[in-house]
């Protein structure tokens, strides 16, 4: 499921989460598919899902938590209405993504990992979007955008923060 305004995730619901976990609980290597399914459903992996997964897969809660926190793709809190992912992979680093991260922070008060107070926009980092030749690259609500500069970011922030 793509993220952002076009596909608002459902609010956290323990019964739904339990059925998602149960649906894949018998599969070999079920942990990652379960986490992806939970994030697709709710937009994040709620802490309350950890014991459900641990019980079903017969692993420790620490193990589940370790996987959730290891992968940048999983978030442990709901994202904003729009999600901007900035590529921090090597190729994008070489063409200035660091300056873009600084621009968001300095000019818009948006640090990586932050969500605006009004919940309009979440900024996250990602490591390679497969668009290395056209970097710096970002993903905005699931749309890949290349050759991004500060002006592009200003436009995306303005769009995300448009009054509803
Ligand atoms: S490193 Fe950014 S798209 Fe590959």
mmCIF file of C-alpha atoms and ligand atoms in Angstrom:
data_model
loop_
_atom_site.group_PDB
_atom_site.id
_atom_site.type_symbol
_atom_site.label_atom_id
_atom_site.label_comp_id
_atom_site.label_asym_id
_atom_site.label_seq_id
_atom_site.Cartn_x
_atom_site.Cartn_y
_atom_site.Cartn_z
ATOM 1 C CA UNK A 1 0.000 0.000 0.000
ATOM 2 C CA UNK A 2 1.395 3.434 -0.788
ATOM 3 C CA UNK A 3 1.480 6.074 1.877
ATOM 4 C CA UNK A 4 0.131 9.540 2.165
ATOM 5 C CA UNK A 5 -3.152 11.270 1.572
ATOM 6 C CA UNK A 6 -4.350 8.846 -1.091
ATOM 7 C CA UNK A 7 -4.408 5.892 1.275
ATOM 8 C CA UNK A 8 -5.063 6.783 4.855
ATOM 9 C CA UNK A 9 -4.261 3.885 7.146
ATOM 10 C CA UNK A 10 -6.817 2.621 9.618
ATOM 11 C CA UNK A 11 -6.546 3.542 13.287
ATOM 12 C CA UNK A 12 -4.785 0.951 15.433
ATOM 13 C CA UNK A 13 -7.053 -1.916 16.347
ATOM 14 C CA UNK A 14 -5.800 -4.875 18.341
ATOM 15 C CA UNK A 15 -8.304 -7.408 16.979
ATOM 16 C CA UNK A 16 -7.429 -6.514 13.393
ATOM 17 C CA UNK A 17 -3.735 -6.693 14.226
ATOM 18 C CA UNK A 18 -4.192 -10.135 15.776
ATOM 19 C CA UNK A 19 -5.938 -11.405 12.650
ATOM 20 C CA UNK A 20 -3.163 -10.008 10.437
ATOM 21 C CA UNK A 21 -0.583 -11.784 12.568
ATOM 22 C CA UNK A 22 -2.597 -15.009 12.590
ATOM 23 C CA UNK A 23 -3.003 -14.951 8.809
ATOM 24 C CA UNK A 24 0.752 -15.274 8.298
ATOM 25 C CA UNK A 25 1.755 -16.923 11.541
ATOM 26 C CA UNK A 26 2.367 -20.336 9.950
ATOM 27 C CA UNK A 27 4.563 -19.069 7.124
ATOM 28 C CA UNK A 28 8.308 -19.608 7.320
ATOM 29 C CA UNK A 29 10.040 -16.272 7.880
ATOM 30 C CA UNK A 30 6.736 -14.682 8.822
ATOM 31 C CA UNK A 31 8.145 -11.795 10.863
ATOM 32 C CA UNK A 32 8.871 -9.335 8.045
ATOM 33 C CA UNK A 33 5.685 -10.030 6.064
ATOM 34 C CA UNK A 34 3.658 -9.560 9.246
ATOM 35 C CA UNK A 35 5.366 -6.268 10.020
ATOM 36 C CA UNK A 36 4.826 -5.049 6.462
ATOM 37 C CA UNK A 37 1.150 -6.035 6.625
ATOM 38 C CA UNK A 38 0.689 -4.243 9.942
ATOM 39 C CA UNK A 39 2.347 -1.108 8.631
ATOM 40 C CA UNK A 40 0.251 -1.247 5.468
ATOM 41 C CA UNK A 41 -2.903 -1.524 7.561
ATOM 42 C CA UNK A 42 -2.151 1.034 10.270
ATOM 43 C CA UNK A 43 0.673 3.144 8.861
ATOM 44 C CA UNK A 44 3.004 2.017 11.646
ATOM 45 C CA UNK A 45 3.708 -0.914 13.939
ATOM 46 C CA UNK A 46 2.097 -0.190 17.270
ATOM 47 C CA UNK A 47 4.023 -1.298 20.363
ATOM 48 C CA UNK A 48 0.998 -3.413 21.287
ATOM 49 C CA UNK A 49 1.663 -5.577 18.223
ATOM 50 C CA UNK A 50 5.005 -6.730 19.593
ATOM 51 C CA UNK A 51 3.647 -9.211 22.172
ATOM 52 C CA UNK A 52 1.058 -10.484 19.680
ATOM 53 C CA UNK A 53 3.780 -11.266 17.149
ATOM 54 C CA UNK A 54 6.115 -12.700 19.780
ATOM 55 C CA UNK A 55 3.445 -15.060 21.086
ATOM 56 C CA UNK A 56 2.401 -16.200 17.636
ATOM 57 C CA UNK A 57 5.935 -16.781 16.331
ATOM 58 C CA UNK A 58 7.230 -18.083 19.629
ATOM 59 C CA UNK A 59 10.065 -15.577 19.811
ATOM 60 C CA UNK A 60 10.957 -13.011 22.444
ATOM 61 C CA UNK A 61 9.474 -9.543 22.482
ATOM 62 C CA UNK A 62 13.021 -8.209 22.335
ATOM 63 C CA UNK A 63 13.553 -10.055 19.067
ATOM 64 C CA UNK A 64 10.443 -8.522 17.526
ATOM 65 C CA UNK A 65 11.352 -5.084 18.798
ATOM 66 C CA UNK A 66 14.857 -5.548 17.410
ATOM 67 C CA UNK A 67 13.527 -6.242 13.918
ATOM 68 C CA UNK A 68 11.114 -3.288 14.027
ATOM 69 C CA UNK A 69 13.850 -0.903 15.084
ATOM 70 C CA UNK A 70 16.510 -2.337 12.723
ATOM 71 C CA UNK A 71 14.605 -1.654 9.510
ATOM 72 C CA UNK A 72 14.182 2.028 8.670
ATOM 73 C CA UNK A 73 11.016 1.213 6.775
ATOM 74 C CA UNK A 74 9.073 0.384 9.912
ATOM 75 C CA UNK A 75 7.856 3.233 12.058
ATOM 76 C CA UNK A 76 6.662 2.861 15.642
ATOM 77 C CA UNK A 77 4.292 5.821 15.572
ATOM 78 C CA UNK A 78 1.711 7.073 13.090
ATOM 79 C CA UNK A 79 2.991 9.179 10.202
ATOM 80 C CA UNK A 80 1.609 12.528 9.131
ATOM 81 C CA UNK A 81 -0.977 13.057 6.409
ATOM 82 C CA UNK A 82 1.851 13.219 3.873
ATOM 83 C CA UNK A 83 5.159 11.362 3.975
ATOM 84 C CA UNK A 84 8.377 12.667 2.417
ATOM 85 C CA UNK A 85 11.234 10.165 2.304
ATOM 86 C CA UNK A 86 14.641 11.571 1.465
ATOM 87 C CA UNK A 87 17.178 9.185 0.008
ATOM 88 C CA UNK A 88 20.394 9.088 2.012
ATOM 89 C CA UNK A 89 22.002 6.373 -0.099
ATOM 90 C CA UNK A 90 25.554 6.810 -1.352
ATOM 91 C CA UNK A 91 24.705 8.050 -4.829
ATOM 92 C CA UNK A 92 22.332 10.667 -3.462
ATOM 93 C CA UNK A 93 24.863 11.630 -0.798
ATOM 94 C CA UNK A 94 27.316 12.315 -3.613
ATOM 95 C CA UNK A 95 24.940 14.772 -5.281
ATOM 96 C CA UNK A 96 23.851 16.766 -2.281
ATOM 97 C CA UNK A 97 21.111 15.072 -0.311
ATOM 98 C CA UNK A 98 22.755 16.218 2.895
ATOM 99 C CA UNK A 99 22.161 19.840 1.884
ATOM 100 C CA UNK A 100 18.514 19.004 1.282
ATOM 101 C CA UNK A 101 18.179 17.480 4.745
ATOM 102 C CA UNK A 102 19.755 20.621 6.205
ATOM 103 C CA UNK A 103 17.446 22.819 4.122
ATOM 104 C CA UNK A 104 14.362 21.086 5.499
ATOM 105 C CA UNK A 105 15.662 21.413 9.022
ATOM 106 C CA UNK A 106 16.842 25.035 8.826
ATOM 107 C CA UNK A 107 14.177 26.526 6.552
ATOM 108 C CA UNK A 108 11.165 24.460 7.552
ATOM 109 C CA UNK A 109 12.032 23.186 11.020
ATOM 110 C CA UNK A 110 11.652 19.610 9.815
ATOM 111 C CA UNK A 111 14.297 17.254 11.088
ATOM 112 C CA UNK A 112 14.508 13.732 9.694
ATOM 113 C CA UNK A 113 12.050 11.564 11.592
ATOM 114 C CA UNK A 114 9.915 14.546 12.558
ATOM 115 C CA UNK A 115 6.252 15.170 11.917
ATOM 116 C CA UNK A 116 4.828 18.681 11.826
ATOM 117 C CA UNK A 117 2.811 19.581 14.919
ATOM 118 C CA UNK A 118 -0.360 19.720 12.834
ATOM 119 C CA UNK A 119 0.284 16.221 11.513
ATOM 120 C CA UNK A 120 0.506 17.393 7.905
ATOM 121 C CA UNK A 121 3.947 16.072 6.990
ATOM 122 C CA UNK A 122 6.404 13.442 8.170
ATOM 123 C CA UNK A 123 10.000 13.478 6.939
ATOM 124 C CA UNK A 124 11.920 10.217 6.934
ATOM 125 C CA UNK A 125 15.140 8.930 5.448
ATOM 126 C CA UNK A 126 15.459 5.975 3.139
ATOM 127 C CA UNK A 127 18.480 4.261 1.659
ATOM 128 C CA UNK A 128 18.314 4.029 -2.137
ATOM 129 C CA UNK A 129 15.149 4.372 -4.127
ATOM 130 C CA UNK A 130 16.659 2.767 -7.215
ATOM 131 C CA UNK A 131 16.864 6.162 -8.893
ATOM 132 C CA UNK A 132 20.568 6.764 -8.323
ATOM 133 C CA UNK A 133 21.302 8.270 -11.753
ATOM 134 C CA UNK A 134 18.708 10.977 -11.155
ATOM 135 C CA UNK A 135 19.522 11.887 -7.576
ATOM 136 C CA UNK A 136 19.029 13.450 -5.217
ATOM 137 C CA UNK A 137 15.834 11.444 -4.996
ATOM 138 C CA UNK A 138 12.818 11.573 -2.731
ATOM 139 C CA UNK A 139 9.569 9.693 -2.383
ATOM 140 C CA UNK A 140 6.564 11.889 -1.690
ATOM 141 C CA UNK A 141 3.400 9.996 -0.824
ATOM 142 C CA UNK A 142 4.773 7.091 -2.805
ATOM 143 C CA UNK A 143 5.711 9.193 -5.873
ATOM 144 C CA UNK A 144 9.359 9.006 -6.904
ATOM 145 C CA UNK A 145 10.904 12.392 -7.684
ATOM 146 C CA UNK A 146 14.463 12.852 -8.986
ATOM 147 C CA UNK A 147 16.893 15.760 -9.381
ATOM 148 C CA UNK A 148 15.415 17.313 -6.266
ATOM 149 C CA UNK A 149 16.654 20.700 -5.152
ATOM 150 C CA UNK A 150 15.690 23.089 -2.367
ATOM 151 C CA UNK A 151 12.987 24.654 -4.527
ATOM 152 C CA UNK A 152 11.405 21.248 -5.140
ATOM 153 C CA UNK A 153 11.348 20.623 -1.417
ATOM 154 C CA UNK A 154 9.807 24.035 -0.743
ATOM 155 C CA UNK A 155 7.015 23.155 -3.165
ATOM 156 C CA UNK A 156 6.390 19.770 -1.574
ATOM 157 C CA UNK A 157 6.295 21.244 1.920
ATOM 158 C CA UNK A 158 3.904 23.958 0.768
ATOM 159 C CA UNK A 159 1.658 21.380 -0.883
ATOM 160 C CA UNK A 160 1.644 19.186 2.191
ATOM 161 C CA UNK A 161 0.761 22.119 4.394
ATOM 162 C CA UNK A 162 -2.006 23.519 2.221
ATOM 163 C CA UNK A 163 -5.161 24.078 4.243
ATOM 164 C CA UNK A 164 -7.516 21.118 4.032
HETATM 165 S S1 LIG B 1 21.192 6.265 -3.607
HETATM 166 FE FE1 LIG B 1 19.442 7.541 -3.770
HETATM 167 S S2 LIG B 1 18.273 6.575 -5.302
HETATM 168 FE FE2 LIG B 1 19.963 5.243 -5.064
#
